[in-house]
Amino acid sequence: MDRIETETLSPDETGIARAVAIWRKGGLVAFPTETVYGLGADACNGAAVARIFAAKNRPAFNPLIIHVADLASARRFAHFSDVAERLAAAFWPGPLSLVLPVRKGAWLSPLVTAGLDSVAVRVPQTPLARALLAAFGGAIAAPSANPSGTISPTTAAHVLQGLAGRIDAVMDGGAAQVGLESTIVHPDLLPPALLRPGGLPAEAIEAVLGCTLQIATNAEKPLSPGQLLSHYAPKSRLRLDQATPPDGWFWLGFGRICKGADLNLSASGDLVEAAANLFAMLHKADDIARRDGLAGIAIAPVPDHGLGAAINDRLARAAAEKI
Ligand code: TXA
Ligand code: MG
């Protein structure tokens, strides 16, 4: 990754305008929330979301939480059941993320949801975060603003320690008050499920629901995000590392050498572009392969450095499920 100049933005109107301008161009801005600092990008811009994974050096594409200014904005991206409405009314803005059905036509990048048809949404409490989100108007995808495998940042200085030179800007809004990631709840299961304990105590949620949450944070239950992730795989057979495709297969290429590929993750060999295209192209390849009765999808080799590692991780899982 090329080193870029990381700006420090002031928590005022000038800083907010600058952050919004960077987001509109597809850049990365770290910003304070009450839980931890988030590394934000426009959730509807696939290349911008791919840059989050590149900057954090994330080895896998786990789904991200989208951040919006208020409940009305959240409704543009997700469907709210009665239970979801009750939790949002009780705890938003605040450290609660709700996993909800994605609204079709919301144009979220499939990289945000890791190809799932649900999305985690939250309305952060910090006035500065809400002002930023209101000024941007859309949804900001944001994991914690730290390199993968390191401690989540609660100050702008922490963010710079880990990510200076890798992100466009950080907005300095002082220390995060909660210091723990948001609690993640799936409200539409019976009973509703706790997917990740966090800044909002489960007891407070249970008091509003009038029932006990089921705990879905262990590997046994098919609800943990890791396992949810594996639910998404094309229905077609997959073959990896196909520098030339077998006859009768759909060919998903990568790079200049794949002349004549049916689709190309990135004709120029750009891994950020490939990541941004991955889920949408797998869906499309699957549709075409099944419509045309092809043997399956043959996928070109993807280099294993940078975002290539996450792409290959995802492809390997998708292929493994077909065996
Ligand atoms: O406090 C927080 O939540 C911080 C701040 C920045 O808002 N964000 C955060 O994001 O912790 P992140 O990317 O570290 O956590 C995202 C997690 C995933 O690892 C997964 O556990 C869960 O949210 N998640 C996201 N989308 C999901 C979905 N559709 N289904 C199930 N779990 C999902
Ligand atoms: Mg994190």
XYZ file of C-alpha atoms and ligand atoms in Angstrom:
357
model
C 0.000 0.000 0.000
C 1.258 3.467 -0.857
C 1.760 5.751 2.111
C -0.633 8.694 2.154
C -0.682 11.878 4.224
C -3.156 11.444 7.102
C -4.893 14.709 8.029
C -6.071 15.438 11.572
C -9.464 17.161 11.400
C -10.828 19.539 14.010
C -14.200 18.733 15.605
C -15.977 21.734 14.069
C -17.786 22.714 10.889
C -14.600 22.967 8.846
C -13.527 19.484 9.959
C -16.977 18.036 9.277
C -17.082 19.521 5.771
C -13.630 18.084 5.039
C -14.587 14.615 6.339
C -17.724 14.586 4.193
C -15.745 15.647 1.125
C -13.270 12.795 1.681
C -16.103 10.274 2.133
C -17.809 11.486 -1.059
C -14.574 10.850 -2.978
C -14.367 7.296 -1.606
C -11.734 8.004 1.058
C -11.301 6.805 4.646
C -11.943 8.985 7.707
C -11.614 7.711 11.272
C -14.104 9.345 13.631
C -15.059 9.131 17.307
C -18.138 7.281 18.519
C -19.079 6.650 22.155
C -17.819 3.045 21.905
C -14.492 3.246 20.017
C -13.116 5.204 17.051
C -14.484 3.853 13.780
C -12.731 3.713 10.409
C -15.440 5.045 8.129
C -16.142 4.829 4.400
C -19.220 5.349 2.209
C -21.115 2.060 2.612
C -22.514 2.316 -0.935
C -19.076 2.636 -2.557
C -17.506 -0.817 -2.982
C -13.983 0.433 -3.656
C -14.130 2.676 -0.573
C -15.263 -0.244 1.597
C -12.511 -2.432 0.132
C -9.980 0.205 1.228
C -11.112 -0.279 4.846
C -10.024 -3.923 4.682
C -6.754 -2.963 2.985
C -5.931 -0.267 5.572
C -6.677 -2.595 8.496
C -4.873 -5.502 6.868
C -7.896 -7.672 7.561
C -7.272 -11.233 6.437
C -10.974 -11.926 5.879
C -14.100 -10.076 4.847
C -16.304 -10.146 7.916
C -19.435 -8.031 7.611
C -19.247 -4.421 8.830
C -21.635 -2.259 10.862
C -23.238 0.698 9.084
C -23.619 3.968 10.963
C -26.450 6.411 10.291
C -27.584 9.691 11.855
C -31.039 8.568 13.014
C -33.795 5.975 12.827
C -35.337 7.526 9.703
C -32.030 7.086 7.863
C -31.704 3.523 9.177
C -35.084 2.656 7.661
C -33.721 3.495 4.209
C -31.247 0.628 4.511
C -33.008 -2.046 6.576
C -36.441 -3.427 7.469
C -37.598 -2.953 11.055
C -39.870 -5.483 12.744
C -41.882 -4.458 15.819
C -39.162 -5.845 18.081
C -36.472 -3.942 16.180
C -38.538 -0.741 16.465
C -38.834 -1.211 20.227
C -35.089 -1.692 20.695
C -34.248 1.267 18.473
C -36.712 3.482 20.349
C -35.220 2.441 23.688
C -31.492 2.520 22.890
C -30.736 4.715 19.864
C -28.640 6.725 19.743
C -26.358 4.411 21.701
C -24.017 1.421 21.772
C -26.453 -1.100 20.249
C -26.136 -2.589 16.736
C -29.151 -4.375 15.253
C -28.808 -7.083 12.595
C -31.750 -6.512 10.235
C -32.926 -7.603 6.774
C -31.311 -5.461 4.099
C -33.680 -3.298 2.101
C -33.427 -4.058 -1.607
C -32.457 -1.008 -3.629
C -30.489 0.443 -0.704
C -27.356 0.046 -2.852
C -25.147 -1.031 0.032
C -21.894 -2.549 -1.199
C -22.109 -6.364 -0.832
C -18.711 -6.099 0.847
C -20.441 -4.401 3.809
C -22.724 -7.383 4.368
C -20.193 -9.981 3.158
C -22.851 -11.085 0.685
C -25.474 -11.748 3.402
C -29.020 -10.411 3.134
C -28.828 -8.885 6.604
C -26.975 -5.787 7.744
C -25.817 -4.564 11.170
C -26.952 -0.969 11.804
C -26.367 1.517 14.558
C -26.946 5.162 15.452
C -23.996 6.336 17.543
C -24.529 8.687 20.441
C -21.583 11.085 20.255
C -22.946 14.443 19.003
C -19.915 14.859 16.736
C -20.544 11.453 15.120
C -24.192 12.277 14.550
C -23.316 15.684 13.085
C -20.859 13.985 10.709
C -23.389 11.349 9.663
C -26.148 13.917 9.209
C -23.876 16.060 7.044
C -22.902 13.033 4.946
C -26.523 11.943 4.649
C -25.881 8.273 3.789
C -24.534 5.223 5.594
C -20.944 4.945 6.789
C -19.462 1.461 7.167
C -17.023 1.433 10.055
C -15.115 -1.235 11.955
C -12.834 -0.147 14.778
C -10.031 2.102 13.492
C -7.070 -0.142 14.240
C -4.932 -2.637 12.331
C -6.352 -6.143 12.439
C -5.310 -8.023 15.570
C -4.544 -4.936 17.655
C -6.524 -3.204 20.403
C -9.480 -1.005 19.471
C -8.682 2.744 19.635
C -10.423 5.093 22.039
C -8.468 8.258 21.125
C -7.321 9.918 17.904
C -3.730 9.318 19.020
C -4.397 5.549 19.153
C -5.802 5.722 15.630
C -2.689 7.498 14.361
C -0.376 5.026 16.107
C -1.901 2.209 14.103
C -3.064 3.751 10.857
C -1.118 6.969 10.117
C -0.118 6.904 6.457
C -2.822 4.361 5.611
C -5.997 6.473 5.921
C -6.979 9.922 4.634
C -7.925 11.534 7.930
C -8.842 11.174 11.576
C -11.233 13.502 13.337
C -10.072 14.257 16.866
C -13.080 14.306 19.167
C -11.403 13.359 22.437
C -11.692 10.036 24.229
C -14.501 7.551 23.535
C -16.612 7.314 26.694
C -17.691 3.650 26.577
C -14.404 2.175 25.357
C -16.024 -1.135 24.370
C -17.597 -2.038 21.027
C -21.371 -1.933 20.622
C -23.581 -4.819 21.719
C -24.889 -6.680 18.652
C -28.421 -8.108 18.722
C -30.445 -10.065 16.172
C -33.987 -8.932 17.114
C -35.939 -11.104 14.673
C -35.162 -14.541 16.092
C -37.285 -16.287 18.695
C -36.133 -15.311 21.234
C -33.951 -12.430 20.019
C -30.247 -13.276 20.095
C -27.158 -11.632 21.536
C -24.461 -11.920 18.834
C -21.757 -9.909 20.622
C -21.716 -8.578 24.162
C -20.606 -4.932 24.266
C -21.168 -1.467 25.637
C -24.892 -1.911 26.298
C -25.566 -4.540 29.018
C -27.725 -7.495 27.922
C -29.870 -6.997 31.050
C -30.984 -3.568 29.845
C -32.092 -5.096 26.546
C -33.880 -7.964 28.277
C -35.766 -5.504 30.486
C -37.164 -3.766 27.396
C -37.955 -7.046 25.597
C -39.473 -8.706 28.640
C -37.634 -11.942 27.797
C -34.184 -13.497 28.036
C -31.875 -13.164 25.036
C -30.523 -16.355 23.533
C -26.753 -16.306 23.484
C -25.391 -16.849 19.998
C -21.795 -15.978 20.629
C -20.432 -19.522 20.787
C -19.319 -21.678 17.885
C -21.946 -24.374 18.534
C -24.800 -22.145 17.487
C -25.298 -21.531 13.781
C -25.741 -17.821 14.461
C -22.248 -16.607 15.130
C -21.123 -14.218 12.399
C -18.332 -16.535 11.296
C -20.822 -19.255 10.581
C -23.363 -16.894 9.124
C -20.636 -15.897 6.731
C -20.273 -19.422 5.474
C -23.962 -19.411 4.555
C -23.119 -17.361 1.540
C -21.675 -19.417 -1.290
C -22.696 -19.664 -4.934
C -24.903 -22.648 -5.803
C -22.679 -23.498 -8.787
C -19.540 -25.618 -8.415
C -16.352 -23.608 -8.020
C -12.814 -24.285 -9.222
C -10.025 -22.046 -7.975
C -6.659 -21.169 -9.570
C -7.849 -21.640 -13.138
C -5.394 -19.720 -15.319
C -7.297 -21.072 -18.308
C -10.889 -22.236 -17.870
C -12.075 -25.780 -18.574
C -14.564 -26.083 -21.455
C -18.149 -25.442 -20.488
C -17.324 -23.452 -17.349
C -17.982 -19.793 -16.575
C -14.614 -18.014 -16.306
C -14.178 -15.335 -13.651
C -10.837 -13.706 -14.405
C -8.324 -11.522 -12.622
C -5.771 -9.257 -14.294
C -4.623 -8.614 -17.821
C -3.671 -12.212 -18.577
C -7.316 -13.323 -18.434
C -8.238 -12.193 -21.922
C -11.685 -13.431 -22.867
C -12.854 -14.014 -19.293
C -16.659 -13.876 -18.960
C -16.194 -11.391 -16.124
C -12.985 -9.958 -14.681
C -12.607 -9.060 -10.989
C -10.131 -6.404 -12.113
C -8.826 -6.276 -15.660
C -5.927 -4.094 -14.490
C -5.014 -6.460 -11.639
C -6.024 -4.024 -8.876
C -6.839 -5.960 -5.684
C -8.943 -3.143 -4.207
C -11.122 -3.139 -7.319
C -11.286 -6.950 -7.229
C -12.435 -6.942 -3.602
C -15.107 -4.379 -4.389
C -16.377 -6.572 -7.245
C -16.058 -9.961 -5.547
C -19.518 -10.644 -4.109
C -21.484 -8.979 -6.891
C -19.531 -10.863 -9.569
C -19.913 -14.201 -7.766
C -23.675 -13.623 -7.690
C -23.742 -12.698 -11.352
C -21.517 -15.604 -12.397
C -23.730 -17.973 -10.410
C -26.891 -16.661 -12.097
C -25.407 -16.957 -15.581
C -23.807 -20.378 -14.988
C -27.106 -21.803 -13.755
C -29.203 -20.119 -16.426
C -26.931 -21.423 -19.196
C -26.443 -24.885 -17.679
C -22.649 -24.466 -17.329
C -20.536 -26.924 -15.316
C -19.606 -24.285 -12.747
C -17.465 -21.201 -12.141
C -13.716 -21.343 -12.806
C -11.841 -18.584 -11.010
C -8.445 -17.251 -12.052
C -5.553 -17.221 -9.563
C -5.573 -14.149 -7.315
C -2.254 -13.103 -5.739
C -2.198 -13.725 -2.004
C -0.820 -10.384 -0.820
C -2.743 -7.352 0.464
C -6.488 -7.715 -0.069
C -5.754 -10.830 -2.136
C -5.462 -12.797 1.122
C -9.030 -11.876 2.111
C -10.311 -12.578 -1.398
C -8.672 -16.007 -1.396
C -9.989 -16.750 2.098
C -13.522 -16.022 0.900
C -13.118 -18.032 -2.298
C -11.644 -21.009 -0.437
C -14.634 -21.098 1.921
C -17.105 -20.803 -0.912
C -15.355 -23.606 -2.789
C -15.075 -25.834 0.304
C -18.828 -25.837 0.754
C -19.256 -27.383 -2.665
C -17.248 -30.491 -1.732
O -18.854 -0.145 18.537
C -18.813 -0.671 17.440
O -19.662 -1.489 17.061
C -17.662 -0.254 16.495
C -17.826 1.231 16.249
C -16.807 1.768 15.275
O -19.123 1.498 15.792
N -17.667 -1.011 15.299
C -17.333 -2.332 15.268
O -17.343 -2.896 13.993
O -17.034 -2.973 16.224
P -16.686 -4.295 13.653
O -16.512 -4.290 12.155
O -15.465 -4.546 14.454
O -17.767 -5.354 14.031
C -18.599 -5.900 13.050
C -19.174 -7.170 13.570
C -18.794 -8.374 12.732
O -17.563 -8.929 13.074
C -19.933 -9.284 13.065
O -19.646 -9.862 14.310
C -21.112 -8.355 13.218
O -20.598 -7.104 13.426
N -21.982 -8.288 12.035
C -21.987 -7.340 11.073
N -22.919 -7.596 10.147
C -23.510 -8.733 10.522
C -24.579 -9.538 9.987
N -25.195 -9.212 8.848
N -24.922 -10.643 10.651
C -24.307 -10.978 11.796
N -23.314 -10.272 12.364
C -22.919 -9.174 11.735
Mg -12.717 -4.456 15.749
